[in-house]
Coordinates of C-alpha atoms in Angstrom, one line a residue:
M1 CA 26.4 3.2 17.3
A2 CA 24.7 0.9 19.9
A3 CA 22.1 3.6 20.9
E4 CA 21.3 4.0 17.1
Q5 CA 20.9 0.3 16.5
S6 CA 18.6 0.2 19.6
L7 CA 16.6 3.0 18.4
L8 CA 16.2 1.4 14.9
L9 CA 15.1 -1.9 16.5
E10 CA 12.7 -0.1 18.8
A11 CA 11.0 1.7 16.0
G12 CA 10.9 -1.4 13.7
A13 CA 9.4 -3.3 16.6
K14 CA 6.7 -0.7 17.3
A15 CA 5.7 -0.6 13.6
S16 CA 5.7 -4.3 13.1
L17 CA 3.7 -4.9 16.1
S18 CA 1.1 -2.3 15.2
P19 CA -2.4 -3.3 14.2
R20 CA -2.8 -4.1 10.5
T21 CA -4.7 -1.9 8.1
P22 CA -8.3 -1.1 8.9
R23 CA -11.0 -3.7 7.9
Y24 CA -11.6 -4.1 4.2
S25 CA -14.2 -2.0 2.5
H26 CA -15.0 -1.7 -1.2
S27 CA -14.9 2.1 -1.1
R28 CA -11.5 2.2 0.4
W29 CA -10.3 -0.3 -2.3
V30 CA -11.8 2.0 -5.1
I31 CA -10.0 4.9 -3.6
G32 CA -6.8 2.9 -3.5
V33 CA -7.1 1.8 -7.2
S34 CA -8.1 5.3 -8.3
C35 CA -5.0 6.7 -6.7
V36 CA -3.0 4.1 -8.6
V37 CA -4.4 5.2 -11.9
V38 CA -3.6 8.9 -11.1
V39 CA -0.1 8.0 -10.3
A40 CA 0.4 5.9 -13.5
I41 CA -0.5 9.1 -15.5
I42 CA 1.7 11.3 -13.4
W43 CA 4.7 8.8 -13.7
T44 CA 4.4 8.6 -17.5
F45 CA 4.5 12.2 -18.1
A46 CA 7.3 12.8 -15.6
S47 CA 9.3 10.1 -17.4
V48 CA 8.8 12.3 -20.7
L49 CA 9.9 15.3 -19.0
V50 CA 12.9 13.7 -17.6
Q51 CA 14.0 12.6 -21.1
Y52 CA 13.2 16.2 -22.4
V53 CA 15.7 17.4 -19.7
F54 CA 18.4 14.8 -20.4
H55 CA 18.2 14.9 -24.2
D56 CA 16.7 18.1 -25.6
L57 CA 18.2 20.5 -22.8
G58 CA 21.4 18.5 -22.7
F59 CA 21.2 18.3 -18.9
N60 CA 22.2 14.7 -18.1
K61 CA 22.6 14.7 -14.4
P62 CA 20.5 11.7 -13.1
F63 CA 22.1 12.1 -9.4
F64 CA 21.2 15.8 -9.2
L65 CA 17.8 15.4 -10.7
T66 CA 16.8 12.6 -8.2
Y67 CA 18.4 14.8 -5.3
V68 CA 16.3 17.7 -6.1
A69 CA 13.0 15.6 -6.7
N70 CA 13.4 13.8 -3.4
S71 CA 14.5 16.8 -1.3
L72 CA 11.1 18.4 -2.4
F73 CA 9.5 16.1 0.0
A74 CA 10.4 18.4 2.7
V75 CA 7.6 20.8 1.6
N76 CA 5.4 18.4 3.7
L77 CA 6.9 19.6 6.9
P78 CA 5.8 23.2 7.0
L79 CA 2.4 21.9 5.7
Y80 CA 2.2 19.3 8.6
Y81 CA 3.3 21.7 11.2
G82 CA 1.4 24.6 9.9
G83 CA -1.8 22.3 9.8
K84 CA -1.0 21.1 13.3
Y85 CA -0.6 24.6 14.7
L86 CA -3.9 25.8 13.0
G87 CA -5.7 22.7 14.4
Y88 CA -6.2 21.1 10.9
V89 CA -3.9 18.3 11.8
V90 CA -4.8 16.5 14.9
P91 CA -2.3 13.5 15.6
S92 CA -4.1 10.4 17.3
S93 CA -2.8 9.2 20.6
R94 CA -1.6 6.2 19.0
Q95 CA 0.3 8.0 16.3
A96 CA 4.2 7.6 16.4
S97 CA 6.3 10.5 17.5
A98 CA 8.2 12.6 15.3
R99 CA 11.4 10.8 16.7
D100 CA 10.1 7.4 15.7
T101 CA 8.9 8.7 12.4
L102 CA 12.3 10.3 11.8
V103 CA 13.8 6.7 12.3
I104 CA 11.4 5.1 9.7
S105 CA 12.2 7.9 7.4
A106 CA 15.9 7.3 7.7
I107 CA 15.4 3.6 7.1
V108 CA 13.3 4.1 3.8
A109 CA 15.3 7.1 2.5
P110 CA 18.3 5.3 0.9
L111 CA 16.1 2.6 -0.5
W112 CA 13.7 5.3 -2.0
F113 CA 16.7 7.3 -3.5
L114 CA 18.4 4.2 -5.0
A115 CA 15.2 3.1 -6.7
N116 CA 14.5 6.5 -8.2
F117 CA 18.2 7.1 -9.1
T118 CA 18.7 3.8 -11.1
Y119 CA 15.2 4.3 -12.8
N120 CA 16.3 7.9 -14.0
I121 CA 19.6 6.5 -15.3
S122 CA 17.7 3.9 -17.3
L123 CA 15.5 6.7 -18.8
N124 CA 18.5 8.1 -20.3
M125 CA 19.7 4.7 -21.9
T126 CA 16.3 3.3 -23.2
S127 CA 12.8 4.2 -24.2
V128 CA 10.1 5.4 -22.0
T129 CA 8.1 2.4 -23.0
S130 CA 10.7 -0.1 -22.3
S131 CA 11.6 1.4 -18.9
T132 CA 8.2 1.6 -17.9
I133 CA 7.3 -1.9 -18.9
I134 CA 10.3 -3.3 -17.2
S135 CA 9.8 -1.4 -14.1
S136 CA 6.7 -3.3 -13.5
T137 CA 8.9 -6.3 -12.7
S138 CA 8.7 -4.9 -9.1
A139 CA 5.5 -6.7 -8.9
M140 CA 7.4 -10.0 -8.8
F141 CA 9.7 -8.7 -6.1
T142 CA 6.9 -7.1 -4.1
F143 CA 4.7 -10.2 -4.3
G144 CA 7.6 -12.4 -2.9
L145 CA 8.5 -10.1 -0.2
S146 CA 5.0 -9.3 0.9
I147 CA 4.5 -13.1 1.4
A148 CA 7.8 -13.4 3.3
Y149 CA 7.5 -10.5 5.5
L150 CA 3.9 -9.2 5.6
G151 CA 1.9 -12.3 5.7
E152 CA 0.1 -11.7 2.3
R153 CA -1.7 -14.9 1.2
F154 CA -0.2 -16.8 -1.6
S155 CA -2.5 -17.9 -4.4
Y156 CA -1.9 -19.5 -8.0
A157 CA -4.1 -16.6 -9.4
K158 CA -1.9 -13.9 -8.0
L159 CA 1.0 -15.9 -9.2
G160 CA -0.5 -16.1 -12.6
G161 CA -0.9 -12.4 -12.6
V162 CA 2.7 -11.7 -11.8
G163 CA 3.8 -14.4 -14.4
L164 CA 1.8 -12.5 -17.1
C165 CA 3.6 -9.2 -16.1
M166 CA 7.0 -11.0 -16.0
L167 CA 6.1 -12.3 -19.6
G168 CA 5.6 -9.0 -20.8
N169 CA 8.8 -7.7 -19.3
S170 CA 10.8 -10.6 -20.8
A171 CA 9.4 -9.8 -24.2
T172 CA 10.5 -6.1 -24.0
V173 CA 14.0 -7.1 -22.9
F174 CA 14.1 -9.5 -25.7
N175 CA 13.0 -6.9 -28.1
D176 CA 15.6 -4.4 -27.0
S177 CA 18.4 -7.0 -27.0
G178 CA 18.2 -6.9 -30.8
N179 CA 19.1 -3.2 -30.9
T180 CA 22.6 -2.6 -31.9
T181 CA 22.9 0.1 -29.2
R182 CA 24.3 -1.5 -26.0
D183 CA 22.9 1.4 -23.9
N184 CA 19.2 0.0 -24.5
V185 CA 20.3 -3.4 -22.9
W186 CA 22.1 -1.7 -19.9
G187 CA 19.2 0.7 -19.6
D188 CA 16.8 -2.4 -19.4
V189 CA 19.2 -4.0 -16.7
L190 CA 19.1 -0.8 -14.7
A191 CA 15.4 -0.7 -14.9
V192 CA 15.2 -4.2 -13.5
F193 CA 17.4 -3.2 -10.5
A194 CA 15.3 -0.1 -10.0
A195 CA 12.2 -2.5 -10.0
F196 CA 13.8 -4.6 -7.4
M197 CA 14.4 -1.5 -5.2
Y198 CA 10.9 -0.5 -5.6
G199 CA 9.7 -3.8 -4.3
V200 CA 12.1 -3.5 -1.3
Y201 CA 11.0 0.0 -0.2
T202 CA 7.4 -0.8 -0.9
T203 CA 7.7 -3.8 1.5
A204 CA 9.6 -1.8 3.9
I205 CA 7.0 1.2 4.1
R206 CA 4.2 -1.4 4.5
R207 CA 6.1 -3.0 7.3
L208 CA 7.0 0.0 9.2
I209 CA 3.8 1.9 8.5
P210 CA 0.9 -0.6 8.7
D211 CA -1.8 1.9 8.4
E212 CA -2.3 5.5 7.8
G213 CA -3.4 6.3 11.5
K214 CA -0.1 4.8 13.0
V215 CA 2.2 7.1 11.2
S216 CA 1.6 10.5 9.7
L217 CA 2.4 10.2 6.1
G218 CA 3.0 14.0 5.6
L219 CA 5.5 13.9 8.7
F220 CA 7.1 10.8 7.3
F221 CA 7.6 12.1 3.6
G222 CA 8.7 15.6 4.9
L223 CA 11.5 14.0 7.0
L224 CA 12.4 11.8 4.3
G225 CA 12.9 14.9 2.1
L226 CA 15.0 16.7 4.7
L227 CA 17.2 13.7 5.2
N228 CA 17.8 13.4 1.6
F229 CA 18.5 17.1 1.2
V230 CA 21.0 17.3 4.3
C231 CA 22.8 14.0 3.8
L232 CA 23.3 14.0 0.2
L233 CA 24.2 17.6 -0.4
P234 CA 28.0 17.0 0.3
L235 CA 27.9 14.2 -2.4
V236 CA 26.2 16.6 -4.9
L237 CA 29.0 19.1 -4.4
V238 CA 31.7 16.3 -4.7
L239 CA 30.1 15.2 -8.0
H240 CA 30.2 18.8 -9.2
W241 CA 33.8 19.5 -8.1
T242 CA 35.2 16.3 -9.8
Q243 CA 33.2 17.0 -13.0
L244 CA 31.2 13.8 -12.7
E245 CA 28.1 15.8 -12.7
N246 CA 29.2 19.5 -13.4
L247 CA 26.2 21.8 -12.5
S248 CA 27.6 24.6 -14.6
G249 CA 24.8 24.0 -17.3
L250 CA 22.0 24.5 -14.6
T251 CA 19.6 27.2 -15.9
S252 CA 16.4 28.5 -14.4
E253 CA 14.4 26.6 -16.9
I254 CA 16.0 23.3 -16.1
L255 CA 15.5 24.0 -12.3
G256 CA 12.0 25.1 -12.9
L257 CA 11.3 21.8 -14.7
L258 CA 13.0 19.8 -12.0
T259 CA 10.9 21.5 -9.5
I260 CA 7.8 20.7 -11.4
K261 CA 8.8 17.2 -11.9
G262 CA 9.6 16.8 -8.1
L263 CA 6.3 18.4 -6.9
F264 CA 4.1 16.2 -9.0
D265 CA 6.1 13.0 -9.7
N266 CA 7.5 12.7 -6.1
V267 CA 5.7 14.7 -3.7
L268 CA 2.0 14.3 -5.0
S269 CA 2.3 11.0 -6.8
D270 CA 4.2 9.0 -4.1
Y271 CA 1.8 10.3 -1.4
L272 CA -1.1 9.0 -3.6
W273 CA 0.8 5.7 -4.2
A274 CA 1.4 5.3 -0.4
L275 CA -2.2 5.7 0.2
A276 CA -2.9 3.1 -2.6
M277 CA -0.7 0.6 -0.9
L278 CA -2.4 1.1 2.5
F279 CA -5.8 1.1 1.2
T280 CA -5.2 -2.1 -1.0
T281 CA -2.1 -4.3 -0.8
P282 CA 1.5 -3.7 -1.8
T283 CA 1.1 -6.1 -4.6
V284 CA -1.9 -4.6 -6.0
A285 CA -0.4 -1.0 -5.8
T286 CA 2.8 -2.2 -7.5
I287 CA 1.2 -4.1 -10.2
G288 CA -1.2 -1.2 -10.8
L289 CA 1.8 1.0 -11.8
S290 CA 1.9 -1.4 -15.0
L291 CA -1.0 0.9 -16.1
T292 CA 1.7 3.2 -17.2
V293 CA 2.5 1.0 -20.1
P294 CA -0.3 2.0 -22.5
F295 CA 0.4 5.7 -21.5
A296 CA 4.0 5.2 -22.2
I297 CA 3.4 3.7 -25.6
V298 CA 1.1 6.7 -26.4
S299 CA 3.8 9.2 -25.0
D300 CA 6.7 7.6 -27.1
F301 CA 4.5 7.8 -30.2
L302 CA 3.5 11.4 -29.6
F303 CA 6.7 13.0 -28.3
H304 CA 9.5 10.8 -29.8
S305 CA 7.7 9.5 -32.9
V306 CA 8.4 5.9 -31.7
S307 CA 5.7 3.5 -33.3
P308 CA 4.9 0.5 -31.1
T309 CA 6.0 -2.9 -32.3
L310 CA 3.9 -6.0 -32.1
V311 CA 6.2 -7.2 -29.2
T312 CA 5.6 -4.1 -27.3
V313 CA 1.7 -4.3 -27.9
L314 CA 1.7 -7.9 -26.8
A315 CA 4.0 -7.2 -23.7
S316 CA 1.5 -4.3 -22.7
I317 CA -1.4 -6.6 -23.0
F318 CA 0.2 -9.3 -20.8
V319 CA 1.1 -6.6 -18.2
I320 CA -2.4 -5.3 -18.1
A321 CA -4.0 -8.6 -17.9
G322 CA -1.7 -9.5 -15.1
F323 CA -2.9 -6.1 -13.1
V324 CA -6.6 -7.1 -13.6
L325 CA -6.1 -10.7 -12.4
I326 CA -4.1 -9.7 -9.4
N327 CA -6.5 -6.9 -8.5
V328 CA -9.6 -8.9 -8.7
T329 CA -8.1 -11.8 -6.8
S330 CA -6.6 -9.6 -3.9
E331 CA -9.8 -7.8 -3.5
K332 CA -11.7 -11.0 -3.0
A333 CA -9.0 -12.3 -0.5
E334 CA -9.3 -9.1 1.5
A335 CA -13.1 -9.3 1.5
D336 CA -13.0 -12.9 2.7
K337 CA -10.7 -11.8 5.6
A338 CA -12.9 -9.0 6.8

């Protein structure tokens, strides 16, 4: 036990003492913001897919869904080592070893799983729009944690942007609280907790992986998926045997949809999101996910015939305005530091 604690402290110290991200450049910032936009689109359609599996196909197994999706990160391992063998991947001399990367993955993996698991449960209890808007609450947590642990500069403009996002979130919760279905309110509560966990693991990743040259993202995500697959498999079996999540209804169609969801919503989008966080700031990357709000409103209307209310539209405007304000302010701050 002492040896494990020593290893964790050693890896954390190495990461926290590493050089910060490369100097600011406008092109890196544009790439980072572009990654966020792509991630927002993927996340929205993935949320619709999850609700389809839960409700239309009757496979309401959020733990198993999260397990499969996160385990698919392991596909990065053969890609990483295959590329390394063929000479396409050449680790730099300052890049963390596989052992140190494994420790970082072990720290982040439970945070990552808990955030995704609670968010998937919330999708079963409330609308895509409500869950999406509330999940942007993570901006508030990320902002505070980034100031406390990452040395991100505080500014009233950033605080105002976070405040606008929070105003939109509060309006959504208030709107759902008038619904007679208690599941909507509990779904909102779970979405808020998921947002908190998103903020925690966002800060943890940036703390342990200061820049993409220090730790291979492919190796990091691959090991994260492998840990998820091995460590949580016994729990999946226990949930099946105790009938809490009986997998007898698992069909090839459902497994195929879960695989598609995992490859795009987890493997691809989370890799792009990690790049966005490293190319900009954790606060910008997290706030940027609020761009899923207008996409979610459209998806609820197209796939579930849920017309947006005035409160939902206003909440969306507040959230998007908050993203623009924080993005502009943060880029200026990074440019001034360069």
